[in-house]
XYZ file of C-alpha atoms in Angstrom:
768
model
C 19.946 45.673 247.241
C 21.328 48.219 244.901
C 19.072 46.867 242.210
C 16.104 47.316 244.494
C 17.029 50.920 245.109
C 17.398 51.520 241.430
C 13.971 49.974 240.817
C 12.513 52.262 243.460
C 14.067 55.290 241.823
C 12.956 54.296 238.309
C 9.550 52.684 238.960
C 7.992 55.046 241.484
C 8.596 58.259 239.572
C 5.081 58.721 238.074
C 2.868 56.339 239.958
C -0.155 58.649 240.433
C 1.082 61.765 238.744
C -1.492 63.361 236.357
C -4.243 60.929 237.364
C -7.809 61.882 238.381
C -9.200 60.155 241.413
C -13.005 60.031 241.074
C -14.149 58.898 244.505
C -11.905 60.021 247.353
C -13.971 58.101 249.891
C -12.476 54.810 248.860
C -9.034 56.383 248.857
C -9.496 57.588 252.403
C -10.630 54.191 253.505
C -7.772 52.301 251.918
C -4.635 54.466 252.345
C -3.072 54.197 255.866
C 0.188 56.063 256.409
C 3.287 54.056 255.621
C 5.279 55.769 258.339
C 3.033 54.515 261.089
C 3.226 50.929 259.940
C 7.005 50.867 259.470
C 8.729 53.249 261.792
C 12.197 51.811 261.214
C 13.126 50.785 257.723
C 16.630 52.184 257.510
C 18.291 48.780 257.774
C 16.416 47.289 254.796
C 16.763 48.707 251.327
C 13.396 47.284 250.349
C 11.763 48.926 253.320
C 13.579 52.148 252.540
C 12.348 51.986 248.989
C 8.798 51.353 250.064
C 8.884 54.037 252.717
C 10.365 56.741 250.577
C 7.848 59.260 249.283
C 6.899 58.986 245.664
C 7.995 62.309 244.369
C 8.043 62.654 240.586
C 6.860 64.845 237.790
C 3.429 64.269 236.183
C 3.282 61.193 233.997
C 1.125 62.548 231.186
C -0.265 66.026 231.010
C -2.553 65.066 228.070
C -4.287 62.359 230.060
C -7.783 63.924 229.696
C -6.905 66.672 227.264
C -9.521 67.520 224.645
C -12.467 66.403 226.817
C -15.113 69.130 226.963
C -17.455 68.847 229.913
C -20.786 70.628 229.469
C -23.342 71.083 232.189
C -26.615 72.894 231.950
C -27.103 76.346 233.362
C -29.108 75.053 236.288
C -26.518 72.362 236.980
C -23.838 75.007 236.866
C -25.572 77.347 239.267
C -26.696 74.861 241.919
C -23.275 73.359 242.738
C -21.687 76.764 242.652
C -24.140 77.955 245.269
C -23.713 74.832 247.384
C -19.922 74.572 247.096
C -18.304 77.776 246.007
C -14.893 76.236 246.286
C -15.640 73.435 243.843
C -15.095 75.307 240.651
C -14.679 72.125 238.656
C -18.343 71.088 239.165
C -19.934 74.405 238.181
C -18.185 75.485 235.033
C -17.324 74.251 231.622
C -13.812 72.917 232.240
C -11.108 72.011 229.835
C -8.174 70.312 231.499
C -4.914 69.639 229.851
C -1.786 68.312 231.408
C 1.703 67.829 230.167
C 3.811 64.795 230.728
C 7.464 64.766 231.644
C 9.273 61.673 232.905
C 12.444 61.824 234.944
C 14.643 59.034 236.254
C 15.587 60.755 239.518
C 13.406 61.447 242.485
C 12.278 65.065 242.734
C 10.029 66.994 244.988
C 6.323 66.582 244.176
C 5.381 69.706 242.195
C 1.950 71.203 241.972
C 0.237 70.270 238.690
C -0.430 72.884 236.084
C -3.516 74.905 236.861
C -6.603 74.021 234.785
C -7.857 76.576 232.374
C -11.528 77.224 233.076
C -13.790 78.682 230.445
C -17.343 79.599 231.292
C -19.872 79.658 228.535
C -23.441 80.751 228.487
C -26.250 78.712 226.909
C -26.997 79.645 223.351
C -30.486 80.993 222.707
C -30.497 80.238 219.008
C -33.327 77.974 217.888
C -32.960 76.334 214.579
C -34.675 73.451 212.888
C -31.493 71.424 213.077
C -30.198 71.196 216.604
C -26.690 72.397 217.249
C -23.973 69.833 217.823
C -22.996 69.648 221.463
C -20.009 67.661 222.528
C -19.829 66.368 226.053
C -21.971 65.111 228.874
C -24.150 68.140 229.533
C -27.032 67.174 227.270
C -29.387 66.182 230.077
C -30.953 69.192 231.692
C -31.322 69.792 235.422
C -28.690 67.204 236.425
C -27.837 68.096 240.039
C -24.730 66.484 241.572
C -25.185 64.307 244.584
C -24.667 66.573 247.604
C -24.011 63.639 249.906
C -21.211 62.490 247.643
C -19.790 66.011 247.611
C -19.885 66.200 251.406
C -18.194 62.824 251.652
C -15.604 63.923 249.129
C -14.884 67.129 251.035
C -14.687 65.409 254.425
C -12.414 62.684 253.151
C -10.332 65.241 251.361
C -9.838 67.159 254.587
C -9.039 64.043 256.604
C -6.668 62.455 254.090
C -3.006 63.057 255.009
C -0.551 64.286 252.470
C 1.588 61.147 252.491
C -1.331 58.699 252.267
C -1.994 59.338 248.591
C 0.496 59.329 245.766
C -1.412 62.152 244.091
C -1.477 65.800 245.262
C -4.516 67.815 246.335
C -4.992 69.266 242.898
C -5.393 65.742 241.646
C -8.272 65.366 244.043
C -9.836 68.492 242.625
C -9.438 66.995 239.176
C -10.955 63.831 240.560
C -13.977 65.802 241.821
C -14.387 67.542 238.494
C -14.151 64.335 236.513
C -16.408 62.426 238.873
C -19.026 65.141 238.675
C -18.664 65.394 234.935
C -18.958 61.631 234.531
C -21.810 61.514 236.975
C -23.543 64.312 235.119
C -23.714 62.136 231.982
C -26.696 59.865 231.717
C -28.436 58.540 228.666
C -32.010 59.754 228.622
C -34.202 56.696 228.725
C -37.344 58.759 229.168
C -36.683 60.461 225.818
C -36.244 57.060 224.198
C -39.471 55.858 225.794
C -41.286 58.952 224.568
C -39.759 58.422 221.131
C -40.923 54.798 221.160
C -44.423 55.857 222.225
C -44.465 58.455 219.449
C -43.295 55.856 216.920
C -45.966 53.406 218.112
C -48.703 56.051 217.908
C -47.433 57.114 214.498
C -47.453 53.496 213.312
C -51.030 53.133 214.545
C -52.009 56.294 212.657
C -50.262 54.984 209.554
C -52.073 51.658 209.908
C -55.371 53.548 210.131
C -54.411 55.618 207.082
C -53.393 52.449 205.220
C -56.724 50.875 206.158
C -58.561 53.969 204.937
C -56.489 53.980 201.732
C -57.063 50.280 201.140
C -60.769 50.673 201.910
C -60.935 53.619 199.502
C -59.171 51.606 196.810
C -61.385 48.598 197.432
C -64.466 50.855 197.397
C -63.518 52.172 193.947
C -62.905 48.672 192.631
C -66.079 47.435 194.351
C -68.052 50.263 192.786
C -66.608 49.400 189.368
C -67.519 45.743 189.907
C -71.023 46.750 191.007
C -71.419 48.951 187.935
C -70.206 46.110 185.727
C -72.652 43.734 187.424
C -75.471 46.244 187.096
C -74.627 46.798 183.433
C -74.469 43.059 182.828
C -77.843 42.528 184.489
C -79.448 45.352 182.532
C -77.998 44.161 179.239
C -79.003 40.567 179.953
C -82.527 41.691 180.791
C -82.688 43.838 177.650
C -81.367 40.972 175.528
C -83.859 38.588 177.129
C -86.717 40.975 176.334
C -85.436 41.384 172.762
C -85.151 37.609 172.384
C -88.691 37.129 173.718
C -90.158 39.758 171.400
C -88.074 38.381 168.521
C -89.533 34.923 169.168
C -93.031 36.447 169.184
C -92.211 38.246 165.929
C -91.021 35.007 164.354
C -94.232 33.304 165.441
C -96.271 36.148 163.947
C -94.278 35.882 160.719
C -94.962 32.146 160.586
C -98.691 32.735 161.134
C -98.677 35.461 158.488
C -96.874 33.111 156.138
C -99.523 30.430 156.732
C -102.321 32.975 156.267
C -100.693 34.225 153.062
C -100.412 30.676 151.745
C -104.048 30.003 152.595
C -105.122 33.255 150.934
C -103.044 32.459 147.880
C -104.628 29.027 147.612
C -108.098 30.524 148.065
C -107.372 33.105 145.383
C -106.207 30.396 143.019
C -109.340 28.393 143.765
C -111.510 31.455 143.206
C -109.771 32.203 139.909
C -110.208 28.591 138.841
C -113.913 28.695 139.693
C -114.335 31.948 137.764
C -112.679 30.347 134.787
C -114.951 27.298 135.073
C -117.996 29.571 135.334
C -117.028 31.438 132.181
C -116.467 28.171 130.353
C -119.865 26.839 131.521
C -121.580 30.043 130.437
C -119.884 29.912 127.072
C -120.951 26.249 126.746
C -124.472 27.202 127.929
C -124.174 24.505 130.626
C -126.435 26.347 133.006
C -126.597 23.556 135.597
C -122.818 23.441 135.852
C -122.777 27.219 135.831
C -125.272 27.311 138.703
C -123.245 24.775 140.707
C -119.985 26.588 139.969
C -121.656 29.876 140.886
C -122.573 28.488 144.308
C -119.017 27.201 144.785
C -117.715 30.567 143.640
C -119.841 32.349 146.233
C -118.578 29.985 148.952
C -114.995 30.450 147.733
C -115.501 34.201 147.766
C -116.640 34.046 151.402
C -113.668 31.855 152.283
C -111.396 34.230 150.433
C -112.793 37.184 152.353
C -112.348 35.345 155.659
C -108.812 34.373 154.752
C -108.108 37.927 153.638
C -109.331 39.159 157.028
C -107.134 36.549 158.732
C -104.185 37.639 156.607
C -104.806 41.282 157.486
C -104.999 40.328 161.157
C -101.749 38.378 160.853
C -100.197 41.320 159.019
C -101.396 43.641 161.773
C -99.932 41.282 164.393
C -96.637 41.267 162.488
C -96.633 45.044 162.318
C -97.464 45.228 166.023
C -94.701 42.748 166.856
C -92.294 44.689 164.641
C -93.277 47.866 166.462
C -92.815 46.082 169.777
C -89.439 44.767 168.623
C -88.484 48.271 167.603
C -89.548 49.542 171.030
C -87.513 46.917 172.862
C -84.560 47.636 170.575
C -84.912 51.291 171.447
C -85.057 50.178 175.073
C -81.872 48.152 174.557
C -80.241 51.179 172.976
C -81.424 53.285 175.924
C -79.949 50.689 178.310
C -76.640 50.760 176.425
C -76.660 54.548 176.512
C -77.408 54.387 180.231
C -74.543 51.914 180.664
C -72.305 54.242 178.702
C -73.435 57.127 180.907
C -72.742 55.107 184.073
C -69.306 54.098 182.841
C -68.543 57.630 181.689
C -69.605 59.010 185.065
C -67.519 56.365 186.819
C -64.605 57.141 184.528
C -64.835 60.818 185.454
C -65.160 60.006 189.164
C -62.344 57.461 188.966
C -60.100 59.927 187.157
C -60.879 62.587 189.774
C -60.325 60.030 192.529
C -57.047 58.956 190.958
C -55.908 62.576 190.823
C -57.081 63.055 194.409
C -55.280 59.893 195.519
C -52.085 61.011 193.819
C -52.388 64.513 195.279
C -53.127 63.125 198.757
C -50.285 60.652 198.385
C -47.912 63.410 197.323
C -49.061 65.655 200.187
C -48.818 62.817 202.699
C -45.483 61.753 201.233
C -44.254 65.325 201.510
C -45.406 65.541 205.150
C -43.941 62.140 205.974
C -40.708 63.046 204.225
C -40.528 66.312 206.178
C -41.125 64.418 209.422
C -38.694 61.732 208.346
C -36.063 64.295 207.437
C -36.616 66.059 210.766
C -36.397 62.772 212.655
C -33.432 61.689 210.569
C -31.626 64.964 211.183
C -32.383 64.791 214.903
C -31.295 61.177 214.974
C -28.132 62.005 213.067
C -27.394 64.782 215.551
C -28.074 62.476 218.493
C -26.053 59.753 216.841
C -23.152 62.122 216.270
C -23.370 63.295 219.879
C -23.498 59.739 221.155
C -20.682 58.681 218.869
C -18.577 61.604 220.072
C -19.533 60.923 223.682
C -18.899 57.231 223.150
C -15.543 58.035 221.595
C -14.656 60.367 224.462
C -15.930 57.975 227.105
C -14.135 55.088 225.440
C -11.011 57.217 225.268
C -11.442 58.159 228.898
C -11.968 54.507 229.795
C -8.895 53.498 227.845
C -6.877 56.330 229.334
C -8.158 55.452 232.793
C -7.240 51.828 232.326
C -3.859 52.910 231.016
C -3.492 55.261 233.990
C -4.414 52.470 236.377
C -1.950 50.172 234.686
C 0.639 52.954 234.704
C -0.113 53.705 238.377
C 0.392 50.127 239.486
C 3.148 49.474 236.985
C 5.975 50.193 239.470
C 4.218 48.314 242.255
C 3.669 45.364 239.972
C 7.310 45.489 238.992
C 8.275 45.785 242.657
C 5.927 42.903 243.425
C 7.542 40.776 240.784
C 11.010 41.716 242.057
C 9.950 40.876 245.590
C 8.573 37.561 244.423
C 11.897 36.971 242.693
C 13.707 38.050 245.784
C 11.511 35.697 247.788
C 12.477 32.864 245.570
C 16.113 33.883 245.813
C 15.873 34.118 249.563
C 14.123 30.798 249.691
C 16.897 29.286 247.678
C 19.427 30.981 249.925
C 17.410 29.674 252.868
C 17.675 26.196 251.542
C 21.326 26.620 250.756
C 22.176 28.470 253.885
C 20.386 26.604 256.571
C 22.741 28.049 258.931
C 21.342 31.454 258.321
C 17.762 30.120 258.560
C 16.573 32.372 261.259
C 18.015 35.452 259.687
C 16.626 34.547 256.340
C 13.283 33.650 257.851
C 13.201 37.119 259.370
C 14.130 38.558 256.052
C 11.452 36.415 254.379
C 8.904 37.603 256.941
C 9.928 41.174 256.350
C 9.791 40.611 252.611
C 6.310 39.090 252.964
C 5.307 42.121 254.961
C 6.598 44.365 252.230
C 4.764 42.258 249.644
C 1.559 42.661 251.618
C 2.103 46.379 251.810
C 2.697 46.629 248.090
C -0.319 44.427 247.364
C -2.371 46.585 249.701
C -1.200 49.695 247.933
C -2.076 48.070 244.616
C -5.463 47.133 246.022
C -5.917 50.641 247.365
C -5.033 52.148 244.015
C -7.297 49.694 242.235
C -10.119 50.338 244.714
C -9.601 54.078 244.376
C -10.132 53.735 240.622
C -12.777 51.009 240.888
C -15.737 53.374 241.249
C -14.537 55.565 238.396
C -13.848 52.488 236.312
C -17.246 50.992 237.093
C -18.875 54.375 236.422
C -17.036 54.729 233.145
C -17.841 51.125 232.256
C -21.498 51.685 233.081
C -21.468 54.880 231.052
C -19.690 52.996 228.285
C -22.339 50.294 228.368
C -25.051 52.957 228.518
C -23.503 54.683 225.526
C -23.298 51.373 223.715
C -26.946 50.788 224.554
C -27.751 54.309 223.369
C -25.849 53.719 220.161
C -27.673 50.426 219.724
C -30.940 52.238 220.355
C -29.875 54.867 217.847
C -29.066 52.123 215.379
C -32.505 50.636 215.993
C -34.105 54.038 215.556
C -31.998 54.571 212.456
C -33.171 51.211 211.136
C -36.718 52.214 212.082
C -36.269 55.470 210.196
C -34.862 53.601 207.210
C -37.772 51.232 207.420
C -40.052 54.221 207.766
C -38.425 55.776 204.693
C -38.974 52.510 202.840
C -42.582 52.458 204.052
C -43.049 56.061 202.913
C -41.565 55.271 199.526
C -43.568 52.059 199.384
C -46.689 53.986 200.375
C -46.018 56.536 197.657
C -45.363 53.745 195.163
C -48.483 51.948 196.348
C -50.529 55.126 196.093
C -49.108 55.830 192.673
C -49.910 52.274 191.702
C -53.384 52.620 193.178
C -53.826 55.905 191.384
C -52.564 54.245 188.229
C -54.979 51.357 188.762
C -57.836 53.784 189.354
C -56.689 55.717 186.301
C -56.629 52.465 184.362
C -60.131 51.730 185.647
C -61.138 55.214 184.529
C -59.583 54.604 181.104
C -61.184 51.161 180.869
C -64.500 52.577 182.007
C -64.201 55.443 179.531
C -63.290 53.056 176.733
C -66.169 50.774 177.619
C -68.460 53.793 177.854
C -67.293 54.911 174.421
C -67.789 51.365 173.143
C -71.294 51.214 174.577
C -71.986 54.684 173.224
C -70.666 53.670 169.819
C -72.688 50.431 169.877
C -75.771 52.360 170.927
C -75.139 54.883 168.142
C -74.643 52.098 165.613
C -77.764 50.303 166.783
C -79.699 53.547 166.750
C -78.544 54.473 163.254
C -79.198 50.950 161.953
C -82.556 50.935 163.675
C -83.379 54.301 162.153
C -82.315 52.941 158.772
C -84.470 49.864 159.314
C -87.238 52.054 160.659
C -87.116 54.072 157.448
C -87.538 50.858 155.446
C -90.383 49.778 157.702
C -91.971 53.205 157.438
C -91.640 53.031 153.657
C -93.194 49.588 153.669
C -95.949 50.733 156.018
C -96.495 53.823 153.920
C -96.696 51.712 150.794
C -99.081 49.325 152.523
C -101.286 52.204 153.623
C -101.053 53.738 150.171
C -101.834 50.351 148.625
C -104.882 49.977 150.836
C -106.014 53.459 149.898
C -105.381 52.777 146.216
C -107.169 49.460 146.534
C -110.125 51.221 148.079
C -109.992 53.799 145.288
C -109.810 51.055 142.674
C -112.718 49.267 144.276
C -114.663 52.486 144.394
C -113.814 53.192 140.737
C -114.761 49.669 139.821
C -118.019 50.104 141.651
C -118.536 53.391 139.863
C -117.743 51.729 136.543
C -120.096 48.891 137.357
C -122.730 51.366 138.380
C -122.124 53.429 135.246
C -122.283 50.362 133.122
C -125.494 49.274 134.795
C -126.904 52.748 134.253
C -125.697 52.703 130.668
C -127.292 49.320 130.205
C -130.544 50.589 131.632
C -130.365 53.637 129.405
C -129.613 51.430 126.449
C -132.553 49.195 127.328
C -134.812 52.224 127.704
C -133.536 53.597 124.406
C -134.156 50.289 122.695
C -137.611 50.135 124.189
C -138.363 53.674 123.092
C -136.912 53.011 119.696
C -139.059 49.905 119.440
C -142.076 51.900 120.520
C -141.237 54.590 118.007
C -140.839 51.979 115.335
C -144.199 50.490 116.189
C -145.700 53.973 116.190
C -144.136 54.618 112.858
C -145.544 51.392 111.546
C -148.927 52.298 112.911
C -148.718 55.700 111.388
C -147.759 54.158 108.107
C -150.682 51.808 108.487
C -152.991 54.651 109.364
C -151.652 56.731 106.511
C -152.255 53.818 104.216
C -155.625 52.840 105.736
C -157.198 56.251 105.870
C -157.149 56.682 102.082
C -158.472 53.198 101.737
C -161.260 53.968 104.178
C -162.028 57.189 102.344
C -162.304 55.249 99.175
C -164.515 52.626 100.763
C -166.626 55.354 102.309
C -167.099 56.900 98.930
C -167.969 53.541 97.504
C -170.430 52.897 100.332
C -171.926 56.340 99.950
C -172.187 55.836 96.274
C -173.854 52.562 96.915
C -176.147 54.228 99.316
C -174.877 51.984 102.075
C -174.862 54.696 104.703
C -174.329 52.428 107.676
C -171.240 51.065 106.146
C -170.229 54.508 105.142
C -170.832 55.750 108.691
C -168.841 52.910 110.126
C -166.026 53.513 107.713
C -166.138 57.218 108.448
C -165.998 56.495 112.187
C -163.108 54.161 111.683
C -161.300 56.658 109.551
C -161.934 59.348 112.082
C -160.662 57.110 114.847
C -157.574 56.392 112.859
C -156.995 60.089 112.336
C -157.434 60.743 116.037
C -155.080 57.876 116.775
C -152.640 59.270 114.274
C -152.674 62.621 115.951
C -152.132 60.997 119.347
C -149.338 58.903 117.995
C -147.745 61.895 116.393
C -147.874 63.710 119.718
C -146.471 60.639 121.462
C -143.873 60.316 118.759
C -142.730 63.832 119.364
C -142.467 63.182 123.160
C -140.687 59.936 122.593
C -138.274 61.634 120.229
C -137.500 64.244 122.857
C -137.101 61.546 125.486
C -134.904 59.565 123.167
C -132.730 62.589 122.620
C -132.386 63.001 126.356
C -131.529 59.346 126.681
C -128.893 59.643 124.016
C -127.373 62.659 125.748
C -127.420 60.796 129.055
C -125.919 57.762 127.419
C -123.172 59.893 125.921
C -122.497 61.492 129.300
C -122.487 58.113 130.959
C -120.104 56.758 128.373
C -117.837 59.760 128.797
C -117.933 59.394 132.558
C -117.294 55.710 132.228
C -114.298 56.378 130.051
C -112.964 58.898 132.536
C -113.491 56.455 135.367
C -111.779 53.762 133.364
C -108.838 56.106 132.782
C -108.751 56.853 136.505
C -109.074 53.167 137.232
C -106.221 52.392 134.909
C -104.114 55.085 136.569
C -105.049 53.889 140.045
C -104.363 50.309 139.077
C -100.974 51.361 137.716
C -100.254 53.282 140.897
C -101.453 50.311 142.902
C -99.237 48.046 140.852
C -96.314 50.429 141.414
C -97.054 50.445 145.126
C -97.395 46.681 145.206
C -94.138 46.260 143.293
C -92.307 48.630 145.640
C -93.786 46.901 148.664
C -92.941 43.485 147.228
C -89.377 44.632 146.587
C -89.147 45.970 150.141
C -90.589 42.728 151.459
C -88.129 40.748 149.344
C -85.232 42.874 150.642
C -86.397 42.543 154.263
C -86.891 38.796 153.851
C -83.417 38.546 152.301
C -82.005 40.420 155.312
C -83.874 38.065 157.641
C -82.453 35.139 155.659
C -78.952 36.562 156.163
C -79.682 36.791 159.891
C -80.937 33.202 159.905
C -77.765 32.082 158.137
C -75.720 34.134 160.619
C -77.363 32.290 163.497
C -77.270 28.895 161.738
C -81.023 28.404 161.164
C -80.848 26.801 157.697
C -84.494 25.714 157.618
C -85.722 29.226 158.281
C -83.205 30.547 155.757
C -84.584 28.245 153.054
C -88.178 29.280 153.814
C -87.215 32.938 153.715
C -85.393 32.364 150.437
C -88.597 30.961 148.947
C -90.569 33.966 150.200
C -88.028 36.377 148.750
C -88.103 34.623 145.387
C -91.916 34.590 145.389
C -92.021 38.316 146.159
C -89.486 39.044 143.422
C -91.457 36.914 140.941
C -94.689 38.738 141.730
C -92.932 42.061 141.363
C -91.447 40.979 138.041
C -94.865 39.850 136.736
C -96.417 43.150 137.732
C -93.579 45.004 136.036
C -94.147 43.047 132.869
C -97.931 43.436 133.064
C -97.803 47.203 133.417
C -94.643 47.675 131.403
C -92.669 49.337 134.182
C -89.024 50.199 133.715
C -86.245 49.549 136.205
C -85.421 53.260 136.364
C -88.760 53.870 138.059
C -87.596 51.899 141.133
C -84.171 53.442 141.657
C -85.327 55.374 144.711
C -85.879 52.159 146.659
C -83.166 51.209 149.202
C -80.692 48.619 148.076
C -79.669 47.409 151.540
C -81.884 46.010 154.264
C -81.095 45.148 157.869
C -82.700 42.595 160.138
C -83.612 43.893 163.567
C -82.476 40.575 164.988
C -78.987 41.307 163.681
C -79.168 44.821 165.085
C -80.068 43.445 168.504
C -77.536 40.597 168.614
C -74.432 41.727 166.727
C -71.417 43.064 168.580
C -69.541 46.296 168.028
C -67.227 45.206 165.205
C -69.976 43.420 163.289
C -72.301 46.386 163.752
C -69.612 48.705 162.384
C -69.090 46.428 159.386
C -72.847 46.230 158.841
C -73.146 50.006 159.072
C -70.274 50.401 156.618
C -71.896 47.917 154.241
C -75.121 49.896 154.079
C -73.141 53.162 153.768
C -74.770 55.079 156.579
C -73.299 57.626 158.910
C -73.430 56.973 162.618
C -75.407 59.748 164.198
């Protein structure tokens, strides 16, 4: 029994000292007075130990030290108005206790008074919220008045000996219960935060859709421009190919007409030669037949010449048409270059705008993210601190509960051991069965009392423990929610960075499209410039050839006119010569007559004298009449001779003038023929160069048959030019001003950029 007394003195020292009882209602319901149940326990040491008051010093003064309880201003004012005496529920309270353990029973002292510090709410407003430690974060948290009334009523009804803790412990219990009750994790704020996050995600999805649609619109516009450019270029190339085919057909028809005209000219020359030979051989029948054939050949030659001129005109028209469609192709390429350049400018501006918008949006999102992150960090720190404090409080409470029931548990174990000992003694000492049974019954009663006290203590802490556990779970849920929000913010940060990267990539892609478009525009512009310069170069050759053709036609007309003038002058000279010969013959006959008359008149005078002497007067009269007639005739002839001489002089002057004019015309004709030959040589050289260029184009495109035909034409043109040079004794220096390089328009229309540049470099021209 002495050991039991010692256990009572050692184990019951600090059963409920320093503890905070949260809900006094359960304490009132489960703590009946020990004195009423066991009025007489003096005979039993166990009963004496259980009935003795638990008087000891506080177990641990630092049980809830360091816990700062914060309530809002409204929460502070309302309880203070309702319960002025409950100072622990209306102020910011910091409670600290000290622990001292003794081994001897002492009188139950009053615990150290709690230091109460009242603080006012801070009015500072900063971007980053201030760190608040405690459970006063939720505003307008009003304590349950019914619970306070129950607490006060139970506190007034509870006897001093029914609880192992003093009245001040109950006040601490009220403070802690109110402070724990005042803590609640704000689910409405989390719901609002979730709604805000959902709405923000929807806005971001809309922005992403707009961004993606904008990006796709730029790429779609570039694809549409490329398609439009391709269609225009294909149409232009198709038109060029069609006109080129027409030009080739015209060239073939001109070639056929030229061959026919050449054959007709050869036939005409052969017939002229045969006519001259027939005339020289005085084969007039053959000459007449050849003359008829020559006239027919001349008509055929004229018809073929007209056909050749028509074919030449068709070729010139087709060349002009080909030049027009090439200019149209160049215009299309320039338009394509303009479209691409405009798109490049727009794409570059759009890329800059996208990057600027992305940077602005990234800056805004980063500001919002930083704000949310800072707020979340603050909330997380608060929750972590609250969780740490609540966890500490829970641990301390559990330790306090364990410490509170520690002596009872030890007493319970001792009683169970004593029960076993008594049972053994009961078995051993059957003689003392009744006494031991009474002792066992008493011991069981004491066990029930101790178990009831343990249950009462446990039930008194059950509500606080469940409240703390619920708050602990709520804090864990809040921390989990904070972790989720933190993960959401991290994900949001990744999305912001990804959005910025995507926008930068999109801006880079649009910039690349702008660069590609600009490069393609420059390429099209360069190709158009090359085609234009080559076309202008070819146009100059064509203009030179056309000018030479026009000049040749004019010179041919002049030569024909001069030939007609020469023929006319020669005809006139022949007529004058015939007239002169006739006059000279007449003058000769007149002279002969005059000589005859001069000779006859003396003879007639002599005969007249003879007749007169012979007295033949009739004969003398006749002779005199004859002589007189001869004299009259002589006078008339002399007059006529004088007129004829004058006329002959005029004819000689006219003949001289005609001869001089004919010589001048022949000089002009020779000059015109030389100029015509020069023009024909230049034109033949230009034709040979153009045909050579066309042959190069045919070889480029693999048309060997056409290349061989064009080679024959070029050689024929060069041979004709060489013959004309030899015939008129031209020197090579006189043709140095002719171009040395020629370009086929088919090459100009079909070659690509690099080949055009090489072709332009080969002809040594500057791209305009």
